[in-house]
Amino acid sequence: MSVSDLDYMLQQYAEQRRAHDEIVQPDEIEVLRAYQAMLAGWNARSAEEMAAPFAEDGELIGFDGSEAAGRQGIHDHLAPIFAHHKTPRYCAIVRSVKLPAPGTAILRAYSGLVPEGASDIDPKLNAQHSLTAVKRGGEWKIALFQNTPAQFHMEPERGAALTEALRKLPSASD
């Protein structure tokens, strides 16, 4: 994800909020930036960049249920993945950013992955992202990121609609 991806993500999120007569708060934008930075790190296949937006004591739960704790632990978990695999590229739609208490945020998103050499997302890899962020020292950091498969086995039409929405994203066809 590039800077233009962040701009697009912010634009889409702001339009969604405006449809409900809501204004995007500065803290929401900063949480979106942390999420985008994490995705950009994955897309760059950089363990260092992907781990950077996490809090020192942050945690990651992967698509396959794998777990990593601490920024360094997240880095160490990701480094061999990027070294030995041509990981697919993320595209994402942010559903919501909630600020339930001062200094805490919950981001929910849908994501798709475009495999290496492909020009379309693989629907089997669609996921829901849940991210909890904390504001420490004036900066938003990811405390927990969970990547859960979004297969909607009981709602196939919902899965198909998600795939179509993800396909419309500019980053799905880069």
PDB file of C-alpha atoms in Angstrom, residues 1-2 5 9 35-45 50 60-63 78 82 87-93 110-115 121 125-129 145-148 166 169-174:
ATOM      1  CA  MET A   1       0.000   0.000   0.000  1.00  0.00           C
ATOM      2  CA  SER A   2       1.379   3.354  -0.970  1.00  0.00           C
ATOM      3  CA  ASP A   5      -3.560   3.803  -0.818  1.00  0.00           C
ATOM      4  CA  MET A   9      -8.552   4.386   2.478  1.00  0.00           C
ATOM      5  CA  TYR A  35      -3.202   0.079  10.173  1.00  0.00           C
ATOM      6  CA  GLN A  36      -2.067   1.209   6.730  1.00  0.00           C
ATOM      7  CA  ALA A  37       1.577   1.209   7.857  1.00  0.00           C
ATOM      8  CA  MET A  38       1.211  -2.380   9.042  1.00  0.00           C
ATOM      9  CA  LEU A  39      -0.348  -3.445   5.719  1.00  0.00           C
ATOM     10  CA  ALA A  40       2.315  -1.539   3.786  1.00  0.00           C
ATOM     11  CA  GLY A  41       4.984  -3.434   5.730  1.00  0.00           C
ATOM     12  CA  TRP A  42       3.371  -6.733   4.734  1.00  0.00           C
ATOM     13  CA  ASN A  43       3.129  -5.629   1.097  1.00  0.00           C
ATOM     14  CA  ALA A  44       6.821  -4.616   1.158  1.00  0.00           C
ATOM     15  CA  ARG A  45       7.615  -8.044   2.664  1.00  0.00           C
ATOM     16  CA  MET A  50       5.229  -4.457   9.518  1.00  0.00           C
ATOM     17  CA  LEU A  60      -0.492 -10.497  16.437  1.00  0.00           C
ATOM     18  CA  ILE A  61      -2.827 -13.394  15.647  1.00  0.00           C
ATOM     19  CA  GLY A  62      -2.368 -14.573  12.069  1.00  0.00           C
ATOM     20  CA  PHE A  63      -4.799 -15.937   9.486  1.00  0.00           C
ATOM     21  CA  LEU A  78       7.427 -12.501  10.154  1.00  0.00           C
ATOM     22  CA  PHE A  82       9.005 -13.015   4.086  1.00  0.00           C
ATOM     23  CA  THR A  87       3.433 -13.428   0.231  1.00  0.00           C
ATOM     24  CA  PRO A  88       0.326 -12.013  -1.453  1.00  0.00           C
ATOM     25  CA  ARG A  89      -0.395  -8.267  -1.436  1.00  0.00           C
ATOM     26  CA  TYR A  90      -3.105  -6.766   0.799  1.00  0.00           C
ATOM     27  CA  CYS A  91      -6.007  -4.564  -0.171  1.00  0.00           C
ATOM     28  CA  ALA A  92      -8.479  -3.496   2.527  1.00  0.00           C
ATOM     29  CA  ILE A  93     -11.756  -1.751   3.299  1.00  0.00           C
ATOM     30  CA  TYR A 110     -12.132  -6.476   5.515  1.00  0.00           C
ATOM     31  CA  SER A 111      -9.117  -7.498   3.491  1.00  0.00           C
ATOM     32  CA  GLY A 112      -8.282  -9.379   0.347  1.00  0.00           C
ATOM     33  CA  LEU A 113      -4.965 -10.720  -0.892  1.00  0.00           C
ATOM     34  CA  VAL A 114      -3.598 -10.661  -4.427  1.00  0.00           C
ATOM     35  CA  PRO A 115      -1.145 -13.553  -4.950  1.00  0.00           C
ATOM     36  CA  ILE A 121      -7.675 -11.293  -5.277  1.00  0.00           C
ATOM     37  CA  LEU A 125      -7.905 -15.488   1.477  1.00  0.00           C
ATOM     38  CA  ASN A 126     -10.500 -12.817   2.318  1.00  0.00           C
ATOM     39  CA  ALA A 127     -10.358 -11.894   5.974  1.00  0.00           C
ATOM     40  CA  GLN A 128     -11.772  -9.728   8.707  1.00  0.00           C
ATOM     41  CA  HIS A 129      -9.220  -7.630  10.537  1.00  0.00           C
ATOM     42  CA  PHE A 145      -4.088  -7.350  15.497  1.00  0.00           C
ATOM     43  CA  GLN A 146      -6.196 -10.367  14.596  1.00  0.00           C
ATOM     44  CA  ASN A 147      -6.604 -11.672  11.047  1.00  0.00           C
ATOM     45  CA  THR A 148      -9.637 -13.999  10.769  1.00  0.00           C
ATOM     46  CA  LEU A 166     -12.464  -5.729  -2.662  1.00  0.00           C
ATOM     47  CA  LEU A 169     -10.162  -1.195  -4.796  1.00  0.00           C
ATOM     48  CA  PRO A 170      -7.274   0.363  -6.739  1.00  0.00           C
ATOM     49  CA  SER A 171      -4.772  -1.704  -4.730  1.00  0.00           C
ATOM     50  CA  ALA A 172      -6.500  -4.938  -5.810  1.00  0.00           C
ATOM     51  CA  SER A 173      -5.307  -4.473  -9.375  1.00  0.00           C
ATOM     52  CA  ASP A 174      -1.887  -2.799  -8.976  1.00  0.00           C
TER      53      ASP A 174
END
